[in-house]
GROMACS .gro file of C-alpha atoms in nm:
model
  106
    1MET     CA    1   2.471   3.386   0.319
    2TRP     CA    2   2.444   3.112   0.580
    3ILE     CA    3   2.725   2.922   0.407
    4GLN     CA    4   2.960   3.216   0.457
    5ILE     CA    5   2.852   3.253   0.820
    6LEU     CA    6   2.924   2.886   0.890
    7SER     CA    7   3.260   2.919   0.714
    8MET     CA    8   3.341   3.223   0.928
    9ASN     CA    9   3.261   3.025   1.244
   10ILE     CA   10   3.493   2.745   1.134
   11GLY     CA   11   3.761   3.007   1.072
   12TYR     CA   12   3.708   3.154   1.419
   13TRP     CA   13   3.733   2.804   1.566
   14LEU     CA   14   4.063   2.745   1.386
   15ILE     CA   15   4.198   3.071   1.527
   16MET     CA   16   4.102   2.979   1.884
   17ALA     CA   17   4.151   2.600   1.884
   18GLY     CA   18   4.529   2.603   1.913
   19SER     CA   19   4.521   2.807   2.232
   20LEU     CA   20   4.220   2.633   2.381
   21LEU     CA   21   4.343   2.279   2.314
   22GLU     CA   22   4.713   2.360   2.361
   23TYR     CA   23   4.848   2.246   2.025
   24SER     CA   24   5.210   2.272   1.926
   25GLU     CA   25   5.333   2.613   1.815
   26LYS     CA   26   5.334   2.531   1.443
   27ALA     CA   27   4.983   2.380   1.456
   28THR     CA   28   4.855   2.684   1.646
   29TYR     CA   29   5.022   2.928   1.405
   30ASN     CA   30   4.892   2.738   1.101
   31GLY     CA   31   4.539   2.735   1.243
   32CYS     CA   32   4.551   3.109   1.313
   33VAL     CA   33   4.675   3.199   0.964
   34VAL     CA   34   4.437   2.968   0.778
   35GLY     CA   35   4.147   3.056   1.008
   36PHE     CA   36   4.202   3.428   0.953
   37ALA     CA   37   4.211   3.381   0.575
   38ILE     CA   38   3.890   3.172   0.584
   39VAL     CA   39   3.716   3.440   0.791
   40LEU     CA   40   3.841   3.711   0.554
   41PHE     CA   41   3.726   3.534   0.237
   42SER     CA   42   3.392   3.446   0.397
   43VAL     CA   43   3.326   3.806   0.502
   44ILE     CA   44   3.412   3.930   0.153
   45GLY     CA   45   3.198   3.651   0.006
   46ILE     CA   46   2.886   3.767   0.190
   47GLY     CA   47   2.825   4.030  -0.078
   48ARG     CA   48   2.634   3.898  -0.378
   49THR     CA   49   2.881   4.032  -0.631
   50THR     CA   50   3.182   3.884  -0.451
   51ARG     CA   51   3.041   3.543  -0.368
   52ARG     CA   52   3.290   3.372  -0.600
   53ILE     CA   53   3.575   3.461  -0.367
   54GLN     CA   54   3.440   3.186  -0.141
   55ARG     CA   55   3.608   2.944  -0.385
   56LEU     CA   56   3.945   3.054  -0.248
   57ASN     CA   57   3.852   2.867   0.068
   58TYR     CA   58   3.887   2.544  -0.137
   59SER     CA   59   4.262   2.594  -0.162
   60LEU     CA   60   4.282   2.682   0.208
   61ALA     CA   61   4.089   2.366   0.294
   62ILE     CA   62   4.321   2.153   0.083
   63TRP     CA   63   4.622   2.307   0.262
   64LEU     CA   64   4.450   2.253   0.597
   65PHE     CA   65   4.392   1.888   0.508
   66MET     CA   66   4.756   1.827   0.405
   67SER     CA   67   4.930   2.050   0.660
   68PRO     CA   68   4.942   1.800   0.950
   69TRP     CA   69   5.170   1.577   0.744
   70ILE     CA   70   5.365   1.854   0.575
   71LEU     CA   71   5.428   2.037   0.903
   72ASN     CA   72   5.463   1.709   1.097
   73TYR     CA   73   5.209   1.768   1.374
   74ASN     CA   74   5.270   1.562   1.688
   75ASP     CA   75   4.927   1.617   1.837
   76THR     CA   76   4.642   1.386   1.739
   77PHE     CA   77   4.377   1.646   1.826
   78ALA     CA   78   4.541   1.899   1.593
   79VAL     CA   79   4.543   1.645   1.308
   80VAL     CA   80   4.177   1.550   1.362
   81ASN     CA   81   4.073   1.913   1.395
   82SER     CA   82   4.249   2.007   1.071
   83ILE     CA   83   4.090   1.720   0.879
   84VAL     CA   84   3.740   1.782   1.015
   85CYS     CA   85   3.756   2.159   0.955
   86ALA     CA   86   3.898   2.107   0.605
   87SER     CA   87   3.619   1.861   0.522
   88LEU     CA   88   3.353   2.102   0.646
   89ILE     CA   89   3.499   2.392   0.447
   90ILE     CA   90   3.514   2.179   0.130
   91PHE     CA   91   3.152   2.074   0.185
   92LEU     CA   92   3.038   2.434   0.238
   93CYS     CA   93   3.232   2.556  -0.065
   94SER     CA   94   3.072   2.282  -0.274
   95LEU     CA   95   2.727   2.394  -0.161
   96SER     CA   96   2.814   2.754  -0.241
   97TRP     CA   97   2.942   2.660  -0.585
   98GLN     CA   98   2.632   2.450  -0.654
   99ARG     CA   99   2.408   2.743  -0.559
  100LEU     CA  100   2.600   2.974  -0.794
  101VAL     CA  101   2.565   2.731  -1.083
  102LEU     CA  102   2.193   2.679  -1.020
  103ALA     CA  103   2.135   3.055  -0.988
  104LYS     CA  104   2.295   3.111  -1.331
  105LYS     CA  105   2.076   2.842  -1.491
  106GLY     CA  106   1.757   2.964  -1.326
   0.00000   0.00000   0.00000
């Protein structure tokens, strides 16, 4: 459950970061949309039976990692924030997936 809570906090950060750090409009909008989706999937993933939905955050993290170049961000902070948040989400999703696999074996 702590993995989903950390993922939710990263999602909340993505929602707020654009306004707090004054990113460009497209970087702010992208952060809000992706952050909201990460929060949504993490909240749904808190339940034991729906924990697999956390894997959808992988695809969001991949988009978050590539989006600065696809959307042509002009702000270095927005690029760094996207890459760091994407890396953290991928790490947390990997931990979640590993725990699911080990729980099935055990």
